[in-house]
Each structure stands twice: as C-alpha cells, then as structure tokens.
Short mmCIF file of C-alpha atoms in Angstrom, two decimals:
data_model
loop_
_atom_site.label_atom_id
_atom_site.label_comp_id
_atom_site.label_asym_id
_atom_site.label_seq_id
_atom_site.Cartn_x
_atom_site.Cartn_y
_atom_site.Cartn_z
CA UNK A 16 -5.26 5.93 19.37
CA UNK A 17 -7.45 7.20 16.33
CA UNK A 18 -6.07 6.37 13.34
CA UNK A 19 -4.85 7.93 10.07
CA UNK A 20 -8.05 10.48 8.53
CA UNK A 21 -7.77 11.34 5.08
CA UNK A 22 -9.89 13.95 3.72
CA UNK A 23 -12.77 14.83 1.55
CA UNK A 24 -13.50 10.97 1.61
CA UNK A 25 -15.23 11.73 -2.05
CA UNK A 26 -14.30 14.16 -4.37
CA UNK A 27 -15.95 15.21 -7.81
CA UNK A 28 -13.28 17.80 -10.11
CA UNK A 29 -13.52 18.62 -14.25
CA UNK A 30 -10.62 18.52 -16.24
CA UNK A 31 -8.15 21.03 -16.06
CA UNK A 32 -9.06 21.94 -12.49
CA UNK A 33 -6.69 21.50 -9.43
CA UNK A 34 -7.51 19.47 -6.22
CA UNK A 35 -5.94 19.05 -2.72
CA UNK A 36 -6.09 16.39 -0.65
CA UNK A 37 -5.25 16.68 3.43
CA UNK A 38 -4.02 13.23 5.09
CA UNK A 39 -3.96 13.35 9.51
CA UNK A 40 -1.62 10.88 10.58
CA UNK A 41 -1.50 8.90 13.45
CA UNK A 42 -0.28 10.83 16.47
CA UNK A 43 3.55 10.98 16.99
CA UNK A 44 3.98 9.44 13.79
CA UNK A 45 5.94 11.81 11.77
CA UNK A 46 6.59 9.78 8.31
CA UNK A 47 3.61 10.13 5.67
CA UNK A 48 3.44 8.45 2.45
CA UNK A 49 0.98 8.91 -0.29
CA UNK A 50 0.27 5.91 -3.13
CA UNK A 51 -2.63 6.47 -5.71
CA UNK A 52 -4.75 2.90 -6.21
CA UNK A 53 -6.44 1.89 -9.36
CA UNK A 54 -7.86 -0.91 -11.19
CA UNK A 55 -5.47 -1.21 -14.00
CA UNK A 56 -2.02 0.28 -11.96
CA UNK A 57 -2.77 -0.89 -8.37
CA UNK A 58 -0.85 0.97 -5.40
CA UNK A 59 1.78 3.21 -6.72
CA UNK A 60 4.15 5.42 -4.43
CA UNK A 61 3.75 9.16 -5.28
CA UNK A 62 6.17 10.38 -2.15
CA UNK A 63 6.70 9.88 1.05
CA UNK A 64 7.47 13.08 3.96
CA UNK A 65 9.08 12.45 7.16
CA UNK A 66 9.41 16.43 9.40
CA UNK A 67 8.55 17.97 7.03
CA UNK A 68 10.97 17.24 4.15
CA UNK A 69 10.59 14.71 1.11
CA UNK A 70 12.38 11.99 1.37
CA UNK A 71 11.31 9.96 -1.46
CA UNK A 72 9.53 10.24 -4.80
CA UNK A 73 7.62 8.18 -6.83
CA UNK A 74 7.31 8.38 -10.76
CA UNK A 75 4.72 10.59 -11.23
CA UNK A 76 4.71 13.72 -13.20
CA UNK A 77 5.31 17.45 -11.81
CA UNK A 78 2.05 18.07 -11.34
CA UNK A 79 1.42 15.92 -8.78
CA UNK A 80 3.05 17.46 -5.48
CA UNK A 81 2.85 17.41 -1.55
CA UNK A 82 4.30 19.25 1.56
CA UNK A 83 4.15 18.32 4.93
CA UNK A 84 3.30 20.63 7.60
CA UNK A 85 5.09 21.12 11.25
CA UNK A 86 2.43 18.93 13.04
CA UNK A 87 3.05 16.10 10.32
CA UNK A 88 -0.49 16.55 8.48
CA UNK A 89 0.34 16.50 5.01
CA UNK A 90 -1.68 17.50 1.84
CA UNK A 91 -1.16 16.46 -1.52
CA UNK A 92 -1.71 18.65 -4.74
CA UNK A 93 -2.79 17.83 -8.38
CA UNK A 94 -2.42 20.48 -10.61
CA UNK A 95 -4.69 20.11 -14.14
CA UNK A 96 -6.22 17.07 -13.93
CA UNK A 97 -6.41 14.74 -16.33
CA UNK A 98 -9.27 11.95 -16.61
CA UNK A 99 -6.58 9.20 -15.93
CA UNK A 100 -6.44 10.91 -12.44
CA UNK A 101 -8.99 9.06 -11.22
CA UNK A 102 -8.41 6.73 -8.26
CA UNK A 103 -8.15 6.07 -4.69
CA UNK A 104 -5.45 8.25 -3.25
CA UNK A 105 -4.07 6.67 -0.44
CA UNK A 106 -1.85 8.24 2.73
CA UNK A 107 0.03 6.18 5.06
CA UNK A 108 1.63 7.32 8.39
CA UNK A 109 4.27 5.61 10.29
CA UNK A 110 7.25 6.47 12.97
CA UNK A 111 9.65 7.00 9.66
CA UNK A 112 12.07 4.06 10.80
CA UNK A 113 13.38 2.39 8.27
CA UNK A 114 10.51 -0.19 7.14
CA UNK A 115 8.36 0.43 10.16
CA UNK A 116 4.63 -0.79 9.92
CA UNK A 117 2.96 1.91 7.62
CA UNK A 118 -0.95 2.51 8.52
CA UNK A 119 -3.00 3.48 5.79
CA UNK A 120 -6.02 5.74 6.16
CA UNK A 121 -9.29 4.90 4.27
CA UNK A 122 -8.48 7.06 0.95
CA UNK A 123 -10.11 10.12 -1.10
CA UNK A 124 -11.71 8.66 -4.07
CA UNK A 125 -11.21 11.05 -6.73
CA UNK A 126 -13.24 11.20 -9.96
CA UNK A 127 -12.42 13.90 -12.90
CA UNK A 128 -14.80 14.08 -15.36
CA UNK B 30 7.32 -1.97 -14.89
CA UNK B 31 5.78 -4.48 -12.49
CA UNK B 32 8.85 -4.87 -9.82
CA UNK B 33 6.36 -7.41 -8.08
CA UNK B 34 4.28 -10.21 -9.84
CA UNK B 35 1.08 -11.71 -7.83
CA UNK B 36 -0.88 -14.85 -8.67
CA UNK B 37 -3.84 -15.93 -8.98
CA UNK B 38 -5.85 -12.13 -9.61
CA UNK B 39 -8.62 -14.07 -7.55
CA UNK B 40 -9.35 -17.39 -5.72
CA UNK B 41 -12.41 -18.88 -4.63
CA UNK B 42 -11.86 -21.14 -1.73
CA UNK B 43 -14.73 -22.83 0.33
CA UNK B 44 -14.81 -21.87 4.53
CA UNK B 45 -12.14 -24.21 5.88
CA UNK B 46 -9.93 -24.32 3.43
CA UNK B 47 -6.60 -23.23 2.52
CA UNK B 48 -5.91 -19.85 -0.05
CA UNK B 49 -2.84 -19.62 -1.18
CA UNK B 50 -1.44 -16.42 -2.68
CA UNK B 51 2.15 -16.54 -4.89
CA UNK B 52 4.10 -13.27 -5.23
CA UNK B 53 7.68 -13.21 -7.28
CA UNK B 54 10.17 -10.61 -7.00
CA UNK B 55 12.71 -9.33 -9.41
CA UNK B 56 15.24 -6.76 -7.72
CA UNK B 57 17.59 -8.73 -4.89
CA UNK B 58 18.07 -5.28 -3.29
CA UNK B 59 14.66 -6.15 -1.59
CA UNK B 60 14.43 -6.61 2.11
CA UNK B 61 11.19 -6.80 3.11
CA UNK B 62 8.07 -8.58 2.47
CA UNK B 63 4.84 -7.26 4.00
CA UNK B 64 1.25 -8.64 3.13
CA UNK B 65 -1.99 -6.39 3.21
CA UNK B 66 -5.47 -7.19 3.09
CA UNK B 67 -7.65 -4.22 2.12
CA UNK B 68 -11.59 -4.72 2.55
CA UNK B 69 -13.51 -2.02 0.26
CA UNK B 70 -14.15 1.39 1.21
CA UNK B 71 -11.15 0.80 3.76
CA UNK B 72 -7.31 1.12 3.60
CA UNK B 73 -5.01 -1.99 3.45
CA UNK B 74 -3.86 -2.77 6.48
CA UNK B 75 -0.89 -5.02 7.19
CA UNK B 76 -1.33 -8.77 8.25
CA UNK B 77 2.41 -9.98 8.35
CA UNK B 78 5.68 -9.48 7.12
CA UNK B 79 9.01 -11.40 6.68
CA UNK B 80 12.62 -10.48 6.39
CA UNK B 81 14.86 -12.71 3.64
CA UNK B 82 16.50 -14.33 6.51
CA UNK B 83 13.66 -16.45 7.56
CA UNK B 84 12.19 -18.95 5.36
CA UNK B 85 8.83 -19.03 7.28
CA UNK B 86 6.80 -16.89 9.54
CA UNK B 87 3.09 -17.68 11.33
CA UNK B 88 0.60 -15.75 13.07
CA UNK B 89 -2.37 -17.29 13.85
CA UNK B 90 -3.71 -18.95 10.63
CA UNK B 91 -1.63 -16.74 8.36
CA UNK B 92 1.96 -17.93 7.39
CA UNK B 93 4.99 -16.81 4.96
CA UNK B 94 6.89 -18.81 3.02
CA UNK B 95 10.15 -17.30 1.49
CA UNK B 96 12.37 -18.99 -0.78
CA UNK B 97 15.24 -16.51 -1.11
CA UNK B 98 16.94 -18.04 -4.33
CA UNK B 99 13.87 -18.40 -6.44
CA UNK B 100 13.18 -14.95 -5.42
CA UNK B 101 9.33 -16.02 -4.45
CA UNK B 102 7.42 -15.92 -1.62
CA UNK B 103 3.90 -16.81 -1.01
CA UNK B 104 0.48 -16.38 1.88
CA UNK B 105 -0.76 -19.51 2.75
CA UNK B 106 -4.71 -18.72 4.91
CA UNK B 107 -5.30 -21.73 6.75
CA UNK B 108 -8.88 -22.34 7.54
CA UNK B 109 -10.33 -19.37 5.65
CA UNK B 110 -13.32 -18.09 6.88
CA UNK B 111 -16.25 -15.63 5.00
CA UNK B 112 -14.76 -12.89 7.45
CA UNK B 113 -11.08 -13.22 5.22
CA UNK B 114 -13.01 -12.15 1.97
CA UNK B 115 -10.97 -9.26 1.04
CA UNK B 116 -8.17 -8.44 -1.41
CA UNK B 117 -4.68 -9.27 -0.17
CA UNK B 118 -1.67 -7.34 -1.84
CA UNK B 119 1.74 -8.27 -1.68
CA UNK B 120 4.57 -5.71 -1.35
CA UNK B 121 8.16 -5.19 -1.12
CA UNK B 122 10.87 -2.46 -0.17
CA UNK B 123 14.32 -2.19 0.39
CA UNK B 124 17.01 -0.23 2.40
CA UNK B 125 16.81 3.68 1.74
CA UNK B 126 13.61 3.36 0.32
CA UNK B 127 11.57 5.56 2.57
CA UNK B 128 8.10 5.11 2.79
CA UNK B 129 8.22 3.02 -0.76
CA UNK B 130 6.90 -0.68 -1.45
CA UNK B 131 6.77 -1.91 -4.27
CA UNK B 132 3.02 -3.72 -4.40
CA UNK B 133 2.15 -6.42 -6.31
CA UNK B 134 -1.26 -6.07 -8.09
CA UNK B 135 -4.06 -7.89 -5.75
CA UNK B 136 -5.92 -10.69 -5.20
CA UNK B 137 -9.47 -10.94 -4.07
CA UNK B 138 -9.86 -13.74 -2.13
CA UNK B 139 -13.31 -14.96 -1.73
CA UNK B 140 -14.37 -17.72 0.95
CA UNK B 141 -17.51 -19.38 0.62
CA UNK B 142 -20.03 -20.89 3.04
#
C-alpha cells in the first residue's frame, strides 16, 4: 500500500505571497491531519479533516486554512506569509477512528524569505 | 503552552545500551500515549503506544512505562543500536480530539559504535 505523498517536497515563497500545499493519503483512509514542525515549536496541530468536513482545529491564525476534497486528498492554504512560516508542514492520514494509528507523510519544507 | 514536557532534548548512549526517554503530562483528560521516531528528511512514524490502563507495554526492545498518578510516562530502548539514531517524540490525545496530539518537543537519540 503506498503511503501518505505530500507535495512540492521543497518550497521557496517571499513575504506576503500565498502557498498551497496538497497531502495524498493513504488509500481508504479518509481522516487527514496537518501539524507544522519547527525547531523552536515542534509538531503543532493546525486541523484535522475526516469526508470532507473539519473536525478539529488547532491554534493557528485565519490565515492558515484547509479543505478536503471527495477522494480525501486534502490541501492546505497560507494566505500572506510571514517569515515565522517557515517549517516542515506535516499531513497525516488515518481511518478517522477515534485515536487510530495516524501515518505521516514525509513533509513540504517551506522557506519564506 | 507546552501540554507535554520531554526530557533529556538529547542522549548519547553507546550500541548496547539502554536510552531512556521521560515525558510528563499535565491535562488528566488524556488517553493516549503514542511514541514516534522521525529520522530526517522523513515523517515520524509511530513505534508504540499505551492506554492509562496499563502500566507497561513491550514490543521487541521498545517498552512503556506509565505511572498514571504521577502523570509520567517514559521509552525505555533496550539494546540500542546505530540504526535507532533518530529523534523520538512523545505525544498525547484524548477523547473527541480528532486527529490532535499533543507532542512533546523531541529528543535525538544518538547511539554510538
């Protein structure tokens, strides 16, 4: 079964621009989760979608958003960057039962300049 | 604020020996206790987990111990090997909490020769 494919891998934005991310789960899995990784903050949970509808939320501000499409790729949105956006944005796909193994894909390291 | 506190940020342990990573907790509502181990360029990926109402669980030559009223609970690698050299993250989630762990903030384990 391949597993969960996050893409661009690498991605290179200025301030003020926008950027969207696209995260494949594992298929049949419909639950995906996105956490952004970095040095100082480590994993934090930006939201998680399960068919199509959030379910949860992280504390992040409005600009950072998802959606979740019918075939349970999701992408996730970042509206003007800010330098502090950098990091590894991670997805995670599981079966979306309650505390279910969660597989994470290898990232999109993002880097605003 | 950090819902998840891990000790030691890194660990040096020579092949055949035994690392031992503590994580505490703060919020009772918690339920679950996973343990990743992320290797760079690659996603965590889980290694075990344990539910409150066990005070140990084993696979292979990794092991959790829980201790539910000091609200700890800790990964013990027996006979580390160079191949284990990785960062391990603990996490935490609880009931309703879709898609959401709380993570502590990493340790890199390194295992010597």
């Amino acid at each position: 079964k391949a597993g969960v494919t996050q893409t661009p891998r690498y991605l290179i934005k200025t301030r003020g621009q926008q950027v969207t991310l696209s995260c494949s789960p594992i298929s049949g899995h419909r639950s995906v989760s996105w956490y952004q990784q970095t040095p100082g903050q480590g994993l934090q949970f930006l939201f998680e979608y399960f068919s199509e509808t959030q379910r949860n939320k992280g504390n992040f501000p409005g600009r950072f958003s998802g959606r979740q499409f019918s075939n349970s790729r999701s992408e996730m949105n970042v509206s003007t960057l800010e330098l502090g956006d950098s990091a590894l944005y991670l997805c995670a796909s599981s079966n979306g039962v309650f505390q279910e193994t969660q597989y994470f894909g290898p990232g999109t390291r993002l880097l605003v300049l | 604020q950090q819902q998840v506190k891990q000790s030691p940020q890194s660990l040096i342990v020579q092949k055949g020996g035994i690392s031992i990573i503590n994580c505490a907790y703060e919020n009772t509502a918690f339920d679950y206790f996973p343990w990743y181990q992320q290797f760079p360029g690659k996603g965590p990926a889980l290694l075990i987990a344990i539910r409150p109402d066990v005070s140990e669980k084993k696979e292979g030559r990794f092991t959790i111990s829980f201790n539910k009223s000091a609200k700890q609970f800790s990964l013990h690698i027996m006979d580390s090997q160079p191949g284990d050299s990785a960062t391990y993250f603990c996490a935490a989630s609880k009931a309703d909490s879709w898609g959401k762990f709380q993570f502590g903030a990493g340790t890199q384990v390194v295992v010597t020769p």
